CSV table of C-alpha atoms and ligand atoms in Angstrom, one decimal:
chain,number,residue,atom,x,y,z
A,1,MET,CA,54.0,62.3,53.6
A,2,THR,CA,53.4,59.0,51.8
A,3,ASP,CA,54.9,58.9,48.3
A,4,THR,CA,53.6,55.6,47.1
A,5,ILE,CA,50.1,55.2,45.8
A,6,THR,CA,48.9,51.7,45.3
A,7,THR,CA,46.6,51.0,42.4
A,8,ASP,CA,45.9,47.4,43.2
A,9,GLN,CA,43.3,48.0,45.9
A,10,THR,CA,40.8,45.8,43.9
A,11,ALA,CA,37.2,45.9,45.1
A,12,PRO,CA,35.7,42.5,45.9
A,13,GLU,CA,34.6,40.5,42.9
A,14,VAL,CA,30.8,40.8,42.3
A,15,VAL,CA,29.2,37.5,41.2
A,16,GLN,CA,27.1,38.2,38.1
A,17,ARG,CA,23.9,37.0,39.7
A,18,ARG,CA,20.6,38.7,40.7
A,19,LEU,CA,20.0,38.6,44.5
A,20,VAL,CA,17.1,40.2,46.3
A,21,GLN,CA,17.5,40.1,50.1
A,22,THR,CA,15.2,42.9,51.2
A,23,ALA,CA,12.4,45.0,49.7
A,24,VAL,CA,13.8,47.2,46.9
A,25,PRO,CA,14.6,49.9,48.0
A,26,GLY,CA,15.6,48.3,51.3
A,27,PRO,CA,15.8,49.9,54.8
A,28,ARG,CA,19.3,51.4,54.4
A,29,SER,CA,18.4,52.9,51.0
A,30,LEU,CA,15.2,54.4,52.4
A,31,ALA,CA,17.1,56.0,55.3
A,32,LEU,CA,19.7,57.5,52.9
A,33,HIS,CA,16.9,58.7,50.6
A,34,ALA,CA,15.2,60.5,53.4
A,35,GLU,CA,18.5,62.3,54.1
A,36,ARG,CA,18.8,63.1,50.4
A,37,GLU,CA,15.5,64.8,50.5
A,38,GLN,CA,16.7,67.2,53.1
A,39,GLU,CA,19.9,68.1,51.1
A,40,VAL,CA,19.3,67.7,47.4
A,41,ALA,CA,17.1,69.8,45.2
A,42,ARG,CA,13.7,68.2,44.4
A,43,GLY,CA,14.1,68.8,40.7
A,44,LEU,CA,16.6,65.9,40.3
A,45,GLY,CA,14.3,62.9,39.8
A,46,VAL,CA,15.2,59.3,40.5
A,47,THR,CA,14.1,56.1,38.8
A,48,LEU,CA,14.7,53.8,41.7
A,49,PRO,CA,15.7,55.3,45.1
A,50,VAL,CA,18.4,52.7,45.9
A,51,PHE,CA,21.8,53.7,47.1
A,52,VAL,CA,24.7,52.0,45.4
A,53,GLU,CA,27.6,50.3,47.2
A,54,GLN,CA,29.4,48.9,44.3
A,55,ALA,CA,28.8,48.1,40.6
A,56,GLN,CA,30.6,45.6,38.4
A,57,GLY,CA,29.8,44.3,34.9
A,58,ALA,CA,26.0,44.1,34.7
A,59,ILE,CA,25.4,44.0,38.5
A,60,VAL,CA,24.7,46.9,40.8
A,61,VAL,CA,25.0,46.1,44.5
A,62,ASP,CA,23.0,48.3,46.8
A,63,VAL,CA,23.6,49.2,50.5
A,64,ASP,CA,21.1,46.6,51.6
A,65,GLY,CA,23.1,43.8,49.9
A,66,ASN,CA,20.7,43.4,47.0
A,67,GLN,CA,22.2,42.7,43.6
A,68,LEU,CA,20.3,44.3,40.8
A,69,VAL,CA,20.6,43.3,37.1
A,70,ASP,CA,21.6,46.5,35.4
A,71,LEU,CA,19.5,47.0,32.3
A,72,ALA,CA,20.1,50.8,32.4
A,73,SER,CA,23.9,51.1,32.2
A,74,GLY,CA,23.6,54.6,33.8
A,75,ILE,CA,21.5,55.5,30.6
A,76,ALA,CA,23.7,53.9,28.0
A,77,VAL,CA,27.0,54.9,29.6
A,78,THR,CA,28.7,51.8,31.0
A,79,SER,CA,28.5,49.8,27.8
A,80,VAL,CA,31.8,48.1,28.7
A,81,GLY,CA,30.3,47.1,32.1
A,82,ALA,CA,30.4,49.0,35.3
A,83,SER,CA,34.0,49.6,36.6
A,84,HIS,CA,35.7,47.7,33.8
A,85,PRO,CA,39.1,46.9,35.2
A,86,ARG,CA,40.9,48.4,32.2
A,87,VAL,CA,38.9,51.6,32.5
A,88,ALA,CA,39.5,51.7,36.3
A,89,ALA,CA,43.2,51.2,35.9
A,90,ALA,CA,43.5,53.8,33.2
A,91,VAL,CA,41.7,56.3,35.4
A,92,ALA,CA,43.9,55.6,38.4
A,93,GLU,CA,47.1,55.8,36.3
A,94,GLN,CA,46.1,59.1,34.7
A,95,ALA,CA,44.9,60.6,38.0
A,96,GLN,CA,48.4,60.0,39.4
A,97,ARG,CA,50.1,61.5,36.4
A,98,PHE,CA,47.9,64.6,36.3
A,99,THR,CA,44.2,65.2,36.7
A,100,HIS,CA,43.8,68.5,34.8
A,101,THR,CA,45.6,71.2,32.9
A,102,CYS,CA,42.8,72.5,30.7
A,103,PHE,CA,43.6,71.6,27.1
A,104,MET,CA,43.2,75.3,26.2
A,105,VAL,CA,46.1,76.1,28.5
A,106,THR,CA,48.6,73.3,27.9
A,107,GLU,CA,48.2,70.2,25.7
A,108,TYR,CA,48.3,66.5,26.4
A,109,ASP,CA,48.3,63.4,24.2
A,110,GLY,CA,45.1,61.7,25.6
A,111,PHE,CA,43.0,64.4,24.0
A,112,VAL,CA,44.6,64.0,20.6
A,113,ASP,CA,44.4,60.2,20.9
A,114,VAL,CA,40.7,60.3,21.6
A,115,ALA,CA,40.2,62.7,18.6
A,116,ARG,CA,42.2,60.3,16.4
A,117,ALA,CA,40.1,57.4,17.5
A,118,LEU,CA,36.8,59.2,16.9
A,119,ASN,CA,38.0,60.4,13.5
A,120,ARG,CA,38.8,56.8,12.6
A,121,LEU,CA,35.7,55.2,14.0
A,122,THR,CA,32.8,57.5,13.0
A,123,PRO,CA,31.2,56.9,9.6
A,124,GLY,CA,32.9,58.0,6.4
A,125,ASP,CA,36.5,58.0,5.4
A,126,HIS,CA,36.7,61.8,4.6
A,127,GLU,CA,39.1,64.1,6.4
A,128,LYS,CA,37.7,64.8,9.9
A,129,ARG,CA,38.4,66.8,13.0
A,130,THR,CA,37.2,66.3,16.5
A,131,ALA,CA,36.5,68.7,19.4
A,132,LEU,CA,36.0,67.3,22.9
A,133,PHE,CA,33.6,68.6,25.5
A,134,THR,CA,32.2,67.2,28.8
A,135,THR,CA,28.4,66.5,28.5
A,136,GLY,CA,26.2,65.4,25.7
A,137,ALA,CA,24.2,68.6,25.7
A,138,GLU,CA,27.4,70.5,25.3
A,139,ALA,CA,28.3,68.4,22.2
A,140,VAL,CA,25.0,69.1,20.6
A,141,GLU,CA,25.2,72.9,21.3
A,142,ASN,CA,28.7,73.0,19.8
A,143,ALA,CA,27.6,71.0,16.7
A,144,VAL,CA,25.0,73.7,16.1
A,145,LYS,CA,27.5,76.5,16.8
A,146,ILE,CA,29.9,75.0,14.3
A,147,ALA,CA,27.1,74.5,11.7
A,148,ARG,CA,26.0,78.1,12.1
A,149,VAL,CA,29.5,79.5,11.6
A,150,ALA,CA,30.1,77.1,8.6
A,151,THR,CA,26.9,78.0,6.8
A,152,GLY,CA,26.3,81.6,8.1
A,153,ARG,CA,22.6,80.5,8.7
A,154,PRO,CA,20.6,80.6,11.9
A,155,ALA,CA,17.9,77.8,11.9
A,156,VAL,CA,18.0,74.3,13.3
A,157,VAL,CA,15.5,71.6,12.4
A,158,VAL,CA,14.8,68.8,14.8
A,159,LEU,CA,12.2,66.1,15.1
A,160,ASP,CA,9.2,65.2,17.2
A,161,HIS,CA,10.2,62.9,20.1
A,162,ALA,CA,13.7,64.3,20.0
A,163,TYR,CA,15.9,64.5,23.0
A,164,HIS,CA,19.1,66.6,22.9
A,165,GLY,CA,19.7,67.8,26.4
A,166,ARG,CA,18.7,70.2,29.2
A,167,THR,CA,20.7,73.4,28.4
A,168,LEU,CA,18.8,76.3,26.9
A,169,LEU,CA,19.5,75.5,23.2
A,170,THR,CA,19.3,71.7,23.6
A,171,MET,CA,16.2,71.9,25.8
A,172,SER,CA,14.6,74.0,23.1
A,173,MET,CA,15.6,71.2,20.6
A,174,THR,CA,14.1,68.6,22.9
A,175,ALA,CA,10.5,67.8,22.1
A,176,ARG,CA,8.8,66.8,25.4
A,177,ASN,CA,7.4,69.5,27.7
A,178,VAL,CA,7.1,67.8,31.1
A,179,PRO,CA,9.6,67.4,32.7
A,180,TYR,CA,12.2,68.9,30.4
A,181,LYS,CA,10.8,72.3,29.4
A,182,ALA,CA,7.8,73.2,31.6
A,183,GLY,CA,8.4,76.6,33.1
A,184,PHE,CA,11.9,77.0,31.8
A,185,GLY,CA,11.1,79.2,28.8
A,186,PRO,CA,11.5,81.5,26.9
A,187,PHE,CA,13.3,79.0,24.7
A,188,ALA,CA,16.1,79.5,22.2
A,189,PRO,CA,14.9,80.9,18.9
A,190,GLU,CA,15.3,79.4,15.4
A,191,VAL,CA,14.4,75.8,16.4
A,192,TYR,CA,11.9,74.2,14.0
A,193,ARG,CA,10.3,70.7,14.4
A,194,ALA,CA,9.4,68.2,11.8
A,195,PRO,CA,7.5,64.9,12.3
A,196,SER,CA,9.6,61.8,13.3
A,197,ALA,CA,9.2,58.8,11.1
A,198,TYR,CA,7.8,56.7,13.9
A,199,PRO,CA,6.3,53.6,12.2
A,200,PHE,CA,4.2,52.4,15.1
A,201,ARG,CA,2.4,55.7,15.4
A,202,TRP,CA,2.4,57.0,11.8
A,203,PRO,CA,-1.2,57.9,10.8
A,204,GLY,CA,-0.8,56.5,7.3
A,205,GLY,CA,0.7,53.2,8.5
A,206,PRO,CA,4.3,52.0,8.7
A,207,GLU,CA,4.7,51.5,4.9
A,208,ARG,CA,4.0,55.1,4.1
A,209,CYS,CA,5.9,56.4,7.1
A,210,ALA,CA,9.4,57.1,5.6
A,211,GLN,CA,8.2,58.8,2.5
A,212,GLU,CA,5.4,60.9,4.1
A,213,ALA,CA,7.7,62.0,7.0
A,214,LEU,CA,10.4,63.1,4.6
A,215,ALA,CA,7.8,65.0,2.5
A,216,ARG,CA,6.7,66.8,5.7
A,217,LEU,CA,10.3,67.7,6.6
A,218,GLU,CA,11.0,69.0,3.1
A,219,GLU,CA,7.8,71.1,3.2
A,220,LEU,CA,8.8,72.6,6.6
A,221,VAL,CA,12.3,73.5,5.4
A,222,LEU,CA,11.3,74.7,1.9
A,223,THR,CA,8.1,76.6,2.5
A,224,GLN,CA,8.1,77.6,6.2
A,225,VAL,CA,11.8,78.2,7.1
A,226,GLY,CA,13.5,78.6,3.8
A,227,ALA,CA,16.4,76.2,3.1
A,228,GLU,CA,18.8,79.2,2.8
A,229,ASN,CA,18.1,79.9,6.5
A,230,VAL,CA,18.8,76.4,7.8
A,231,ALA,CA,22.2,75.7,9.3
A,232,ALA,CA,21.6,72.1,10.5
A,233,ILE,CA,19.2,69.2,10.7
A,234,VAL,CA,19.9,67.3,13.9
A,235,ALA,CA,18.5,63.8,14.4
A,236,GLU,CA,19.1,60.8,16.6
A,237,PRO,CA,19.5,57.7,14.4
A,238,ILE,CA,17.4,55.8,16.9
A,239,GLN,CA,15.5,58.2,19.2
A,240,GLY,CA,16.4,57.5,22.8
A,241,GLU,CA,14.5,59.3,25.5
A,242,GLY,CA,11.6,59.8,23.0
A,243,GLY,CA,10.8,56.1,23.1
A,244,PHE,CA,13.5,54.1,21.3
A,245,VAL,CA,12.0,55.0,18.0
A,246,VAL,CA,13.7,53.2,15.1
A,247,PRO,CA,12.9,55.4,12.2
A,248,ALA,CA,11.2,53.9,9.1
A,249,PRO,CA,13.9,52.6,6.8
A,250,GLY,CA,14.9,55.2,4.2
A,251,PHE,CA,13.8,58.3,6.2
A,252,LEU,CA,17.2,59.3,7.5
A,253,PRO,CA,19.1,58.7,4.2
A,254,GLY,CA,16.4,60.8,2.6
A,255,VAL,CA,16.9,63.6,5.1
A,256,ALA,CA,20.7,63.4,4.7
A,257,GLU,CA,20.4,63.6,0.9
A,258,PHE,CA,17.9,66.6,1.1
A,259,ALA,CA,20.3,68.3,3.5
A,260,ARG,CA,23.2,67.9,1.2
A,261,ALA,CA,21.3,69.2,-1.8
A,262,HIS,CA,20.5,72.4,0.1
A,263,GLY,CA,23.9,73.0,1.8
A,264,ILE,CA,22.4,72.1,5.2
A,265,VAL,CA,24.7,70.4,7.8
A,266,PHE,CA,23.3,66.9,8.7
A,267,VAL,CA,24.1,66.2,12.4
A,268,ALA,CA,23.6,62.7,13.8
A,269,ASP,CA,23.2,62.7,17.6
A,270,GLU,CA,24.8,59.4,18.4
A,271,ILE,CA,25.1,60.2,22.1
A,272,GLN,CA,22.8,57.3,23.2
A,273,THR,CA,23.3,55.1,20.2
A,274,GLY,CA,27.1,55.2,19.7
A,275,PHE,CA,29.9,52.8,20.5
A,276,GLY,CA,28.4,49.5,19.6
A,277,ARG,CA,25.1,49.9,21.5
A,278,THR,CA,22.9,49.2,18.4
A,279,GLY,CA,25.0,46.4,17.0
A,280,ALA,CA,27.1,48.7,14.8
A,281,MET,CA,29.9,51.0,16.1
A,282,PHE,CA,27.5,53.8,15.2
A,283,ALA,CA,23.7,53.5,14.5
A,284,CYS,CA,24.1,55.5,11.3
A,285,GLU,CA,25.9,52.5,9.8
A,286,HIS,CA,22.7,50.5,9.7
A,287,GLU,CA,21.5,52.7,6.8
A,288,GLY,CA,24.9,53.5,5.3
A,289,LEU,CA,24.5,57.1,6.6
A,290,VAL,CA,27.5,59.4,6.6
A,291,PRO,CA,26.6,62.5,8.6
A,292,ASP,CA,28.5,65.8,8.2
A,293,LEU,CA,28.9,66.0,12.0
A,294,VAL,CA,28.4,63.3,14.7
A,295,THR,CA,27.9,64.1,18.4
A,296,THR,CA,29.0,61.5,21.0
A,297,ALA,CA,29.1,61.2,24.8
A,298,LYS,CA,27.8,58.6,27.3
A,299,ALA,CA,29.6,55.3,26.4
A,300,LEU,CA,32.6,57.3,25.0
A,301,GLY,CA,33.9,57.9,28.4
A,302,GLY,CA,33.3,54.5,29.9
A,303,GLY,CA,31.6,56.1,32.9
A,304,LEU,CA,33.6,59.4,33.0
A,305,PRO,CA,32.1,62.6,31.6
A,306,LEU,CA,33.3,63.2,28.1
A,307,SER,CA,31.6,64.2,24.8
A,308,ALA,CA,32.7,65.1,21.3
A,309,VAL,CA,31.7,66.6,18.0
A,310,THR,CA,33.4,64.8,15.1
A,311,GLY,CA,33.0,65.6,11.4
A,312,ARG,CA,34.0,67.1,8.1
A,313,ALA,CA,37.3,69.0,8.5
A,314,ASP,CA,36.0,71.9,6.5
A,315,LEU,CA,33.0,72.4,8.8
A,316,MET,CA,34.9,71.8,12.0
A,317,ASP,CA,37.7,74.2,11.1
A,318,ALA,CA,35.2,76.9,10.1
A,319,VAL,CA,35.3,78.1,13.7
A,320,GLY,CA,38.5,80.2,14.4
A,321,PRO,CA,40.9,79.6,17.3
A,322,GLY,CA,39.3,80.3,20.7
A,323,GLY,CA,35.8,79.8,19.4
A,324,LEU,CA,35.4,76.4,21.0
A,325,GLY,CA,36.3,75.1,24.4
A,326,GLY,CA,35.4,74.7,28.1
A,327,THR,CA,37.5,74.4,31.2
A,328,TYR,CA,37.0,70.7,31.5
A,329,ALA,CA,36.6,69.9,27.8
A,330,GLY,CA,38.4,66.7,27.2
A,331,ASN,CA,39.6,66.3,30.7
A,332,PRO,CA,42.7,64.0,30.8
A,333,VAL,CA,41.2,61.5,33.2
A,334,ALA,CA,38.1,61.2,31.1
A,335,CYS,CA,40.3,60.8,28.0
A,336,ALA,CA,42.2,58.0,29.6
A,337,ALA,CA,39.0,56.3,30.4
A,338,ALA,CA,37.7,56.8,26.9
A,339,LEU,CA,40.8,55.3,25.3
A,340,ALA,CA,40.4,52.2,27.6
A,341,ALA,CA,36.7,51.9,26.9
A,342,ILE,CA,37.2,52.2,23.1
A,343,ALA,CA,40.0,49.5,23.3
A,344,VAL,CA,37.6,47.2,25.3
A,345,ILE,CA,34.8,47.7,22.8
A,346,GLU,CA,37.1,46.9,19.8
A,347,GLU,CA,39.2,44.1,21.4
A,348,GLU,CA,36.4,42.3,23.3
A,349,GLY,CA,34.1,42.3,20.3
A,350,LEU,CA,31.3,44.3,22.0
A,351,VAL,CA,29.7,45.4,18.8
A,352,GLU,CA,29.1,41.7,18.0
A,353,ARG,CA,28.0,41.2,21.6
A,354,ALA,CA,25.3,43.8,21.1
A,355,ARG,CA,24.1,41.9,18.0
A,356,ALA,CA,24.0,38.7,20.1
A,357,ILE,CA,22.0,40.5,22.8
A,358,GLU,CA,19.4,41.5,20.1
A,359,ALA,CA,19.3,37.9,18.8
A,360,GLN,CA,18.8,36.6,22.3
A,361,ALA,CA,16.2,39.1,23.5
A,362,LEU,CA,14.3,40.7,20.6
A,363,PRO,CA,12.5,37.6,19.3
A,364,ARG,CA,11.5,36.8,22.8
A,365,LEU,CA,10.1,40.2,23.4
A,366,GLN,CA,8.3,40.1,20.1
A,367,ARG,CA,6.6,36.8,21.1
A,368,LEU,CA,5.6,38.5,24.3
A,369,ALA,CA,4.1,41.4,22.3
A,370,ASP,CA,2.2,38.9,20.1
A,371,ALA,CA,0.8,37.2,23.2
A,372,CYS,CA,-0.1,40.3,25.2
A,373,ASP,CA,-2.6,43.0,24.1
A,374,ALA,CA,-1.1,45.6,26.4
A,375,LEU,CA,2.2,45.4,24.5
A,376,GLY,CA,1.8,47.4,21.3
A,377,GLU,CA,5.3,46.7,20.0
A,378,ALA,CA,8.7,45.3,20.9
A,379,ARG,CA,11.5,47.0,18.9
A,380,GLY,CA,15.0,48.2,18.8
A,381,ARG,CA,18.5,47.3,17.6
A,382,GLY,CA,21.4,45.6,19.3
A,383,ALA,CA,21.3,46.2,23.0
A,384,MET,CA,18.9,49.1,22.7
A,385,LEU,CA,15.5,47.4,23.0
A,386,ALA,CA,12.1,48.6,24.1
A,387,LEU,CA,8.5,47.6,24.9
A,388,GLU,CA,5.8,50.1,24.1
A,389,LEU,CA,2.7,49.7,26.3
A,390,VAL,CA,-0.7,50.6,25.1
A,391,ARG,CA,-4.4,50.3,26.2
A,392,PRO,CA,-5.3,46.8,25.0
A,393,GLY,CA,-6.5,46.6,21.5
A,394,THR,CA,-5.5,50.3,20.7
A,395,THR,CA,-2.4,52.3,20.1
A,396,GLU,CA,-3.2,54.6,22.9
A,397,PRO,CA,-0.2,55.0,25.2
A,398,ASP,CA,-0.5,53.5,28.6
A,399,PRO,CA,2.1,55.1,30.9
A,400,ALA,CA,0.5,53.5,34.0
A,401,ALA,CA,1.2,50.0,32.5
A,402,ALA,CA,4.8,50.9,31.8
A,403,ARG,CA,5.2,52.1,35.4
A,404,ALA,CA,3.6,48.9,36.7
A,405,VAL,CA,6.0,46.7,34.7
A,406,ALA,CA,9.0,48.8,35.8
A,407,ALA,CA,7.9,48.6,39.5
A,408,HIS,CA,7.6,44.8,39.2
A,409,CYS,CA,11.1,44.6,37.7
A,410,HIS,CA,12.6,46.9,40.4
A,411,ALA,CA,11.0,44.9,43.2
A,412,GLU,CA,12.5,41.7,41.6
A,413,GLY,CA,15.9,43.2,41.3
A,414,VAL,CA,16.0,44.2,37.6
A,415,LEU,CA,16.8,47.8,36.9
A,416,VAL,CA,14.9,49.0,33.9
A,417,LEU,CA,14.1,52.6,32.7
A,418,VAL,CA,11.0,54.1,31.3
A,419,CYS,CA,11.1,56.4,28.4
A,420,GLY,CA,8.9,57.8,25.6
A,421,THR,CA,7.2,61.1,25.0
A,422,HIS,CA,4.2,59.6,26.7
A,423,GLY,CA,6.2,57.7,29.3
A,424,ASN,CA,4.8,54.4,28.1
A,425,VAL,CA,8.0,52.6,26.9
A,426,ILE,CA,10.2,50.2,28.9
A,427,ARG,CA,13.7,50.3,27.6
A,428,LEU,CA,16.5,47.9,28.0
A,429,LEU,CA,20.1,49.1,27.9
A,430,PRO,CA,22.2,46.4,29.3
A,431,PRO,CA,26.0,46.7,29.5
A,432,LEU,CA,27.2,44.9,26.3
A,433,VAL,CA,29.2,42.5,28.5
A,434,ILE,CA,26.1,41.1,30.2
A,435,GLU,CA,26.3,37.3,30.4
A,436,PRO,CA,23.6,35.4,28.5
A,437,ASP,CA,22.3,33.6,31.6
A,438,LEU,CA,21.9,36.8,33.5
A,439,LEU,CA,20.1,38.5,30.6
A,440,ASP,CA,17.8,35.4,30.4
A,441,ASP,CA,17.0,35.8,34.1
A,442,ALA,CA,16.2,39.5,33.7
A,443,LEU,CA,14.0,38.8,30.6
A,444,GLU,CA,12.0,36.2,32.6
A,445,VAL,CA,11.3,38.9,35.2
A,446,ILE,CA,10.2,41.4,32.5
A,447,GLU,CA,8.0,38.7,30.9
A,448,ARG,CA,6.2,38.0,34.2
A,449,GLY,CA,5.7,41.8,34.8
A,450,VAL,CA,4.0,42.2,31.4
A,451,ARG,CA,1.9,39.0,31.8
A,452,ASP,CA,0.8,40.2,35.2
A,453,LEU,CA,-0.8,43.3,33.6
A,454,THR,CA,-3.7,41.1,32.4
B,1,PLZ,N1,21.4,63.5,23.1
B,1,PLZ,C1,20.5,61.5,22.2
B,1,PLZ,O1,20.2,60.7,24.9
B,1,PLZ,C2,21.1,62.2,27.1
B,1,PLZ,C3,19.2,62.2,29.6
B,1,PLZ,C4,19.1,62.1,31.0
B,1,PLZ,P1,23.8,64.8,28.6
B,1,PLZ,N2,20.1,61.3,27.5
B,1,PLZ,C5,19.9,61.1,28.9
B,1,PLZ,C6,18.3,63.2,31.6
B,1,PLZ,O2,17.1,63.1,31.9
B,1,PLZ,O3,18.9,64.3,31.8
B,1,PLZ,C7,21.2,62.7,25.7
B,1,PLZ,C8,20.8,61.9,24.7
B,1,PLZ,C9,20.9,62.3,23.3
B,1,PLZ,C10,21.8,64.3,24.1
B,1,PLZ,C11,21.8,63.9,25.4
B,1,PLZ,C12,22.3,64.9,26.5
B,1,PLZ,O4,23.4,64.3,27.1
B,1,PLZ,O5,25.2,64.2,28.8
B,1,PLZ,O6,22.8,64.3,29.5
B,1,PLZ,O7,23.9,66.3,28.5
């Protein structure tokens, strides 16, 4: 038996450059995809059927030798870049010490250290507690469980265009039917939906959006549900899957104030927006919001599955011992990865990098929107940017145009994702470490794709 494990088997360095050598997907990816279809359930979709050989920084290398510019980050996960050396080293080191004990069986310091970091980093300087879980949906479910115990109330209020997960409760909280809900009912009870303050689509126009959306939410809570029945209002500070909707300024602070006045727990779902993505450590900070509870996942684990609920100690501690948990909740390898990822975000100035990405890309995308009728709006914050495609001269969503732009980008070696309740939004989620030249190159590809529409 060998007793030495080397950790310095470094993978070859990936030059941070786009390279298209075959069609995308190429022949080897196509062959592997054909095998996949024989083995993997059809219900798991895929944006781009390309098989990955290696990923580093902002480049994904496929099995045909193509180098794709990663504007997806595995859906806002690898904010520190794919396979960041500090994350990889922390994972290897922890995997050699121990891979798992279950925190509910025996304790380990990584879990406590991640909790301490989250208590420090999330908005507000009140006394906080954190509970770790594995997936984003689990964090949202647990935030609702905690709010229900703390308030003794059943109802949850969510927004149009919301995305909170695929489990029964979080699927019920998610807005969009196909593909997330169709056929999967009956849904969890006591979920109520208010309009989202979506400036581009607000019937009364963007100026009236915040105030009118808030009035509608208050009306829903006060007259239809009854404030005394509402445990929590859950909202994404920038809606992700629903279309990168930046809420009209003032809406969320109004919601938080209304919640406080009625003893309702305000939960910010920062699963997609957290950890520097929007140019602040948490997107709530852009409006000075201090939520009662914050859910995090994705970028928290630097690529390993880890999620959390962090918030007011009195609420978090309302659940008695044994009420929260999960076999893998706060797995030690994932905690080691998270501590490394958080250190990278703080020490390498990635929050500032996200702001620089916005400064580099957003004005350019807005000029493109001005020049192109099919582009209804370019929007976003930090490195969470989007293009909403519409039928020229209208605000009617054009999902076919979004698919065409995405297909162009994919063929040219730029990995973009589509989102939006109507599937008509191209979203950009580059790793925060993306080099400016590489981002410029990817933006040129996107610009060509949009111009080609006309
Ligand atoms: N809350 C705000 O963005 C996950 C979904 C991918 P999980 N978004 C990506 C897909 O189609 O399944 C997400 C989110 C917000 C919750 C979640 C759920 O996080 O880790 O996917 O459970």
